[in-house]
XYZ file of N, CA and C in Angstrom:
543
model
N 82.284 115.154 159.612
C 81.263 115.754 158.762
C 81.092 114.950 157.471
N 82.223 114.404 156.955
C 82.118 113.544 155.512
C 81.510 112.554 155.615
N 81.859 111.884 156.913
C 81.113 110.075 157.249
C 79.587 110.409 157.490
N 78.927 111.793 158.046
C 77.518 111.880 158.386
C 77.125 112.359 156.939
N 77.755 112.761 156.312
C 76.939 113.298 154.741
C 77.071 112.417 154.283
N 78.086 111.489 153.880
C 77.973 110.333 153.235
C 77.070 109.497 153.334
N 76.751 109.302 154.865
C 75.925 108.441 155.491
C 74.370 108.805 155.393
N 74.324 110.061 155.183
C 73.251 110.696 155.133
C 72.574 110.604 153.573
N 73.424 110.448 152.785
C 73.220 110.591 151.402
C 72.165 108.918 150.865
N 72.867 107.785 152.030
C 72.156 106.443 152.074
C 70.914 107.069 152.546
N 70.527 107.059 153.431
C 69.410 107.299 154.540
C 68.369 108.248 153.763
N 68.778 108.901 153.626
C 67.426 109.876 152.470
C 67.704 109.404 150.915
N 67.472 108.587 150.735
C 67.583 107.771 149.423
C 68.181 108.758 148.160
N 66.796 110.012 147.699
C 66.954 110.630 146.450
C 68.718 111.267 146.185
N 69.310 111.394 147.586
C 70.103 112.354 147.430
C 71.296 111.607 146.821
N 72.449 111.878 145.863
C 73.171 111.120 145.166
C 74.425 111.081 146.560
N 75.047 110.462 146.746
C 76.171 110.350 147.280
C 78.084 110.592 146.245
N 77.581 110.630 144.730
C 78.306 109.944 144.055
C 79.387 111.350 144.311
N 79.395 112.214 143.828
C 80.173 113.223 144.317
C 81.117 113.689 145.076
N 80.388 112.950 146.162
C 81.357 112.803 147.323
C 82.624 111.970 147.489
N 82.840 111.185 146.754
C 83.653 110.328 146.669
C 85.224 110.775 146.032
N 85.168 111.995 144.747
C 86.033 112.498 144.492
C 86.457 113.646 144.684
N 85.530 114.125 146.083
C 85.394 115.769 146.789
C 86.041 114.964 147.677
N 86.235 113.766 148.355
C 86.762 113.398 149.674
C 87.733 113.027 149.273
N 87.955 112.525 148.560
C 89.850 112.039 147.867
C 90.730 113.574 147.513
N 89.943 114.688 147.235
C 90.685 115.850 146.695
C 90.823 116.315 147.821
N 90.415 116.312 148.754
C 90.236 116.963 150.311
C 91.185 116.505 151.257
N 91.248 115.197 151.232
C 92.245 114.890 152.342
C 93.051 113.431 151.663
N 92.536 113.047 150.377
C 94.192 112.365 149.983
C 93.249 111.022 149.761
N 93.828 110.026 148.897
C 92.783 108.744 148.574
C 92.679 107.994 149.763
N 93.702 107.683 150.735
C 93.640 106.727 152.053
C 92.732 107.248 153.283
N 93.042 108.281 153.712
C 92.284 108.911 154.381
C 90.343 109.111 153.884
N 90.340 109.079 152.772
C 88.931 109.339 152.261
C 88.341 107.978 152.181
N 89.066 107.000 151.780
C 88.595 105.460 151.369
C 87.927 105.602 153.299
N 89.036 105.642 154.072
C 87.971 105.040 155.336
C 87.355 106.102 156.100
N 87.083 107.191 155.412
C 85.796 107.921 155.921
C 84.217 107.503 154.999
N 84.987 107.669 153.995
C 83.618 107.154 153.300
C 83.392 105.452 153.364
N 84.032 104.632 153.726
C 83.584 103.442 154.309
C 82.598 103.426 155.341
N 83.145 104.389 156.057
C 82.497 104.578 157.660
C 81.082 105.205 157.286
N 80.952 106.192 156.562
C 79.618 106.435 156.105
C 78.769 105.719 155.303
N 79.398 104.943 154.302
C 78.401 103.833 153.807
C 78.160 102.754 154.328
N 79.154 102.378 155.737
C 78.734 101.612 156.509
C 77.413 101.867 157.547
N 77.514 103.152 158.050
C 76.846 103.852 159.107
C 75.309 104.108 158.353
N 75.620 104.589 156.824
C 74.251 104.757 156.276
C 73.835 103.814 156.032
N 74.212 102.805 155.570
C 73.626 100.878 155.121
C 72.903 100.228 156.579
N 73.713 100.448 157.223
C 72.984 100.267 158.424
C 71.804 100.673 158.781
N 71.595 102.309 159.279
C 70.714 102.880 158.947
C 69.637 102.215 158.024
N 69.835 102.571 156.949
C 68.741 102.061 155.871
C 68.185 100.771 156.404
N 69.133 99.638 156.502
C 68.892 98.356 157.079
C 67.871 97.743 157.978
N 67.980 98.973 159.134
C 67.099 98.669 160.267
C 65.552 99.452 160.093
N 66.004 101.083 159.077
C 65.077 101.464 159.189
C 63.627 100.210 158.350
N 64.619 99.947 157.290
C 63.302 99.074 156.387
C 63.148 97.786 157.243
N 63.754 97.411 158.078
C 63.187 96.078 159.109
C 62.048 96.965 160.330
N 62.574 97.708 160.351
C 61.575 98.338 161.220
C 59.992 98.629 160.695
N 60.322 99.310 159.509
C 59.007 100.274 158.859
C 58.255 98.638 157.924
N 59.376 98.328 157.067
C 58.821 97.322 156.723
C 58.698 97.732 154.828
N 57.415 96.822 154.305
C 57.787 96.845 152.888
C 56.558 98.443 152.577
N 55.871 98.773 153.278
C 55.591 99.847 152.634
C 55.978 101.129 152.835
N 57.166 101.278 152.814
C 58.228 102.121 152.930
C 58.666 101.928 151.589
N 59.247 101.204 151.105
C 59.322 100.581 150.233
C 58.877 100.831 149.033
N 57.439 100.682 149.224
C 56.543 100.001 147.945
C 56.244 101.985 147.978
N 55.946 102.882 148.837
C 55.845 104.334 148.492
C 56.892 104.950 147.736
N 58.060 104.116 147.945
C 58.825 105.611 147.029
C 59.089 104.969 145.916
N 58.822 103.255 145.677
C 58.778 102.759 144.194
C 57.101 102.657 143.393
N 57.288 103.035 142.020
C 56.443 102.726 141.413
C 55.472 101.378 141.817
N 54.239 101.503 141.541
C 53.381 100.222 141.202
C 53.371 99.631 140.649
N 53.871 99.465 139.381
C 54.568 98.981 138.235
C 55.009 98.074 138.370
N 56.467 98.230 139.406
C 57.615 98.221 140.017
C 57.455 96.781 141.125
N 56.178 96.862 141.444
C 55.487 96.004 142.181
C 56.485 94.010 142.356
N 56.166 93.551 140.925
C 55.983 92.859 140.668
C 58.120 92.049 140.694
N 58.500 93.471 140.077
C 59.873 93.500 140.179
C 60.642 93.521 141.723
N 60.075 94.374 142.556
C 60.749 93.926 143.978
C 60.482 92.866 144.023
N 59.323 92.306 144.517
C 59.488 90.640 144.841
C 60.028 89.911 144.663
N 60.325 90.076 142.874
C 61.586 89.055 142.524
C 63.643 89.401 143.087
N 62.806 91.212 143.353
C 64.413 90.928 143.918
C 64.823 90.838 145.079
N 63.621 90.848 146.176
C 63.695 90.585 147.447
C 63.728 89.401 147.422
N 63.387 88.184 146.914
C 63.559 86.868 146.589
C 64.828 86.997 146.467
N 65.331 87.191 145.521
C 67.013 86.815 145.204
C 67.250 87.630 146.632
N 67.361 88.656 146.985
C 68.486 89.208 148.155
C 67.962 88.685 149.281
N 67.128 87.663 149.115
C 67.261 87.226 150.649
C 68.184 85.702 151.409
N 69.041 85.627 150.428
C 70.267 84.892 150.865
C 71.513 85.562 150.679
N 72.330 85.066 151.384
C 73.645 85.636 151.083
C 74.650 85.753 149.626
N 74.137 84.512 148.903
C 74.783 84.709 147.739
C 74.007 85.831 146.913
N 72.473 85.465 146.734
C 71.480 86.755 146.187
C 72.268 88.264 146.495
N 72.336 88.591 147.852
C 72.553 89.790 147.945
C 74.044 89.571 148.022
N 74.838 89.383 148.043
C 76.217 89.654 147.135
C 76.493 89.952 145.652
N 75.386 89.183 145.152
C 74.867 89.736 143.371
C 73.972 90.666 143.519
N 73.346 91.221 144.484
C 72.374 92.487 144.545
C 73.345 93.463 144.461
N 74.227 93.175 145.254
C 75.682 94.391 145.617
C 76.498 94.662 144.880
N 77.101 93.243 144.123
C 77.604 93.907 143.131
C 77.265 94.548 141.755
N 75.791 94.013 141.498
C 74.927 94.619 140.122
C 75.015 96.246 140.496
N 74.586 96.111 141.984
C 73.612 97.409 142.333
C 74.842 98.411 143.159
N 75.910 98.180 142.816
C 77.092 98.702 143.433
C 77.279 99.979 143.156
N 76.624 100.666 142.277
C 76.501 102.446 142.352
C 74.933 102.797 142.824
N 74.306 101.915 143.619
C 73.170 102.484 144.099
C 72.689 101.637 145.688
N 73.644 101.804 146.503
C 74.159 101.105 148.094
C 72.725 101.974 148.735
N 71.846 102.906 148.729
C 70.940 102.701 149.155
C 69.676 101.778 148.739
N 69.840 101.681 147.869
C 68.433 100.733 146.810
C 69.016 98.956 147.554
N 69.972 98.847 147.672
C 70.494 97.233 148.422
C 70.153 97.105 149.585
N 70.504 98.060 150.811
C 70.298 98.430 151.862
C 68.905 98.573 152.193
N 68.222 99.230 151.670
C 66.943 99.157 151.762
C 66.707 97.874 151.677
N 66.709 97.385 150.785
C 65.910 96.045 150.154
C 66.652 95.191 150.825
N 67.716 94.750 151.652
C 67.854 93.819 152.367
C 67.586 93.676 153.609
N 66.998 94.960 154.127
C 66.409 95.424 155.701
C 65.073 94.494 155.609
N 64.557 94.643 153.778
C 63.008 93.774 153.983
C 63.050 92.692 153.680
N 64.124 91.731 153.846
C 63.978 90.419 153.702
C 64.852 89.488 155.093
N 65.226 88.547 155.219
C 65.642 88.071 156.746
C 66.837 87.542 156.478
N 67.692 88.266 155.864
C 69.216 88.144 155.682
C 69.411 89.012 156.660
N 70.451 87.848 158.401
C 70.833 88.675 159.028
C 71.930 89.887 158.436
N 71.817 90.588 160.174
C 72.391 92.091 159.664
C 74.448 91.711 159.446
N 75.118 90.730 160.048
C 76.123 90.476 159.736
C 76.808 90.392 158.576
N 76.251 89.305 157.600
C 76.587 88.857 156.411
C 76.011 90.199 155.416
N 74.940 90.806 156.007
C 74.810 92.151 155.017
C 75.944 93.033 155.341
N 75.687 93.397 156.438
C 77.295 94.293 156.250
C 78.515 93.959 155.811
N 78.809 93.049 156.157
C 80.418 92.306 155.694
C 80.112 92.646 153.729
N 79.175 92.025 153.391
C 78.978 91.851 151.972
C 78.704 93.762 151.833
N 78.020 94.345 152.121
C 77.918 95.468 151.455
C 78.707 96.423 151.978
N 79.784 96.026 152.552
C 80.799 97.491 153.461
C 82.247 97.161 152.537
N 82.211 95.549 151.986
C 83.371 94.954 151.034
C 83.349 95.474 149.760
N 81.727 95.171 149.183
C 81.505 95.214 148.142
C 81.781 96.950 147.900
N 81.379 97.798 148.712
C 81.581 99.371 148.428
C 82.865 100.007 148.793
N 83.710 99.390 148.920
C 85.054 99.714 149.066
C 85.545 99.700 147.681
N 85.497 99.555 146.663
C 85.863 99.534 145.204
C 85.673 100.240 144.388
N 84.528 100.868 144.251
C 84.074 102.361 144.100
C 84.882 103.526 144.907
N 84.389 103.481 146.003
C 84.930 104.207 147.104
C 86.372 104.597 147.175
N 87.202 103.651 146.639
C 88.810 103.339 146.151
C 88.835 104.644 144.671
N 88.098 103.511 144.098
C 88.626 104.202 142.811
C 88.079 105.974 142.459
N 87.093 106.304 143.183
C 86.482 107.430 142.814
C 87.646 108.515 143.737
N 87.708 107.909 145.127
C 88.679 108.849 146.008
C 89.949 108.732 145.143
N 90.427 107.909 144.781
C 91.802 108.112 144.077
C 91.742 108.903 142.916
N 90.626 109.203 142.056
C 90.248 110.017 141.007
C 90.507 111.471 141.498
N 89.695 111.772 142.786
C 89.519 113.022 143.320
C 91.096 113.120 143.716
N 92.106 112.511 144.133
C 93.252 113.269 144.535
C 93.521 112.793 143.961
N 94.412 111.620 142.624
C 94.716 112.517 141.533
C 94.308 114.026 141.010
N 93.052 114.170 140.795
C 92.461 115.054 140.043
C 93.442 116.708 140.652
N 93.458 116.429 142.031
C 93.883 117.324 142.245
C 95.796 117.263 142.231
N 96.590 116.178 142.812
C 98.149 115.985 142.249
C 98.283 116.855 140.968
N 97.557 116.177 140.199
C 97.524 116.344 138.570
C 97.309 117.859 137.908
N 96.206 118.696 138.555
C 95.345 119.256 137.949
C 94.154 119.088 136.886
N 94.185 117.995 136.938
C 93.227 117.790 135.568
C 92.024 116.859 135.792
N 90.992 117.687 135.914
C 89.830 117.131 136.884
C 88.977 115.741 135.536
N 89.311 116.053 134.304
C 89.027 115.280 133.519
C 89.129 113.629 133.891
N 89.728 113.368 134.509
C 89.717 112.097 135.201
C 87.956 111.462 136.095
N 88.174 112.736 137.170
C 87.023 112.547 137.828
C 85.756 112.139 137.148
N 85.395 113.384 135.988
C 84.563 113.057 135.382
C 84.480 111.326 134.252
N 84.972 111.139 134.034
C 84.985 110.132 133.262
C 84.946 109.073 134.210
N 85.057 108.814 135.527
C 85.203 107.919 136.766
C 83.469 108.213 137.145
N 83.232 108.924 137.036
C 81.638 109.209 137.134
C 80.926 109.101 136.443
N 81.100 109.146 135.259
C 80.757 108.434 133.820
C 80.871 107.205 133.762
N 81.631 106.336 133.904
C 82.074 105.021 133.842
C 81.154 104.381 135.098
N 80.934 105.071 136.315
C 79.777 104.704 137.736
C 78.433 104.465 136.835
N 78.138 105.825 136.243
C 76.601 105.391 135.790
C 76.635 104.327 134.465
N 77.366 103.657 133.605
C 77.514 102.942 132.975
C 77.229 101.768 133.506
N 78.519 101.527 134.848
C 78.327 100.564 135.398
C 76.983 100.201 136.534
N 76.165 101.473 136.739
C 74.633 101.409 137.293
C 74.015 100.627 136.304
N 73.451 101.409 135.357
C 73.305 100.835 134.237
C 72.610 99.243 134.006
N 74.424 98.789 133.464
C 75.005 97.482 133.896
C 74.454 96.486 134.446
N 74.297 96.587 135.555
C 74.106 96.278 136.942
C 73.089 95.819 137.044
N 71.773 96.828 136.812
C 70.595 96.862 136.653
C 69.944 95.955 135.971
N 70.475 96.539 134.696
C 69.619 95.010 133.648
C 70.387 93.216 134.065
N 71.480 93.536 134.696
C 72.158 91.788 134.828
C 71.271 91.664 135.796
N 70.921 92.460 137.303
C 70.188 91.888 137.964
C 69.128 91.513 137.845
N 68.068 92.672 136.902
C 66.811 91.699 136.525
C 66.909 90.444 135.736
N 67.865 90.276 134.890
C 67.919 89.439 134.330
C 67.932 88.099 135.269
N 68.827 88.491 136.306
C 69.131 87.173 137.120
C 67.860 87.172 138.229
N 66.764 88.058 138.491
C 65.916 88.150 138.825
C 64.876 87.307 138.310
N 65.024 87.713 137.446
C 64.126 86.857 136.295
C 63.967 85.287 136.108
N 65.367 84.839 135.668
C 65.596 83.402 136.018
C 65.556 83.313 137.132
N 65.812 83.364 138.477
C 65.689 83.160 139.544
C 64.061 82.553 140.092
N 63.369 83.876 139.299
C 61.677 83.739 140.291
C 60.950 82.538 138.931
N 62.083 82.174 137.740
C 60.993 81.011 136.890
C 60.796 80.060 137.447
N 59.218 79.584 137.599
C 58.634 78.191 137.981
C 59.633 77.234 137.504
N 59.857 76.425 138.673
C 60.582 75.093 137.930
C 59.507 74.261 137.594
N 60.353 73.482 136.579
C 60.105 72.527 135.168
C 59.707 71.134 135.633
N 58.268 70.786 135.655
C 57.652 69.487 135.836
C 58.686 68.771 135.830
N 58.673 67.389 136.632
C 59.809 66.583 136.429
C 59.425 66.008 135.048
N 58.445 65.520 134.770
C 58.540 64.485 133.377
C 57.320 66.037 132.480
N 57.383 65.748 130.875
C 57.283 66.268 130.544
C 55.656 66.341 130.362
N 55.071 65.556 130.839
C 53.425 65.160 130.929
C 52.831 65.881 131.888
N 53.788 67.045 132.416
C 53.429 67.391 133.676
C 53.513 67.018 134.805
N 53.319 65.312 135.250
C 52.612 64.378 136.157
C 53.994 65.227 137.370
């Protein structure tokens, strides 16, 4: 039931997953939770993966702004190599559906995405389940929260480094001589 909600939490985008992470460590212990919720952010990344290779970019482009437009491109550009989306993953490492999606619409096979985004979400996944059972060893759920606090910081984070590296990424390169020619 944890690996399909987890998994489920990718797959319907709005829904947060973050929760789950220190409800599954208090539930059955940090080891046991690390590889259920692997299995679901694997199972949901997937998911997401094929669905946006399937449906395609206006799937996509509906549940993001128009605005917004101009900004996917540049980051479907960067995530469509393997190093790109290893920096998609780790910027975007509290938001594994927004990666998943966006690497279903570019032609980074499905291998090197999973390996990179089933690695990259094991670290979170670690530290939030170990929060949740501490929280409970301990009694003192004050942990959790501040581990969830410290997630959206590091969203945040994430966000602006990737546009940033978005940014440089999609700049025109520089005439060879300075005459233009």
């Amino acid at each position: 039931a944890l690996v399909l909600a987890k998994a489920t939490t990718i797959v319907a985008a709005p829904l947060s997953g973050g929760p789950l992470y220190p409800v599954a460590g208090a539930l059955f212990g940090a080891g046991p939770a690390i590889l259920y919720l692997f299995l679901g952010d694997l199972l949901g990344g997937t998911v997401a993966f094929f669905v946006a290779r399937r449906f395609g970019r206006g799937l996509v482009e509906r549940i993001l702004a128009k605005s917004n437009a101009g900004f996917l491109d540049k980051a479907l550009d960067l995530m469509g190599t393997v190093k790109g989306f290893f920096v998609a993953r780790v910027c975007f490492v509290a938001l594994p559906e927004a990666v998943a999606y966006g690497a279903g619409l570019t032609k980074l096979p499905y291998l090197p995405f999973a390996a990179i985004y089933s690695v990259i979400g094991l670290a979170p996944a670690a530290v939030l389940a170990w929060l949740g059972d501490a929280a409970i060893s301990t009694g003192s759920g004050w942990m959790v929260g501040l581990g969830l606090v410290g997630g959206g910081v590091a969203a945040g984070a994430g966000a602006l480094l990737f546009a940033k590296l978005a940014d440089r990424g999609a700049a025109p390169a520089a005439p060879a001589n300075p005459d233009g020619e």
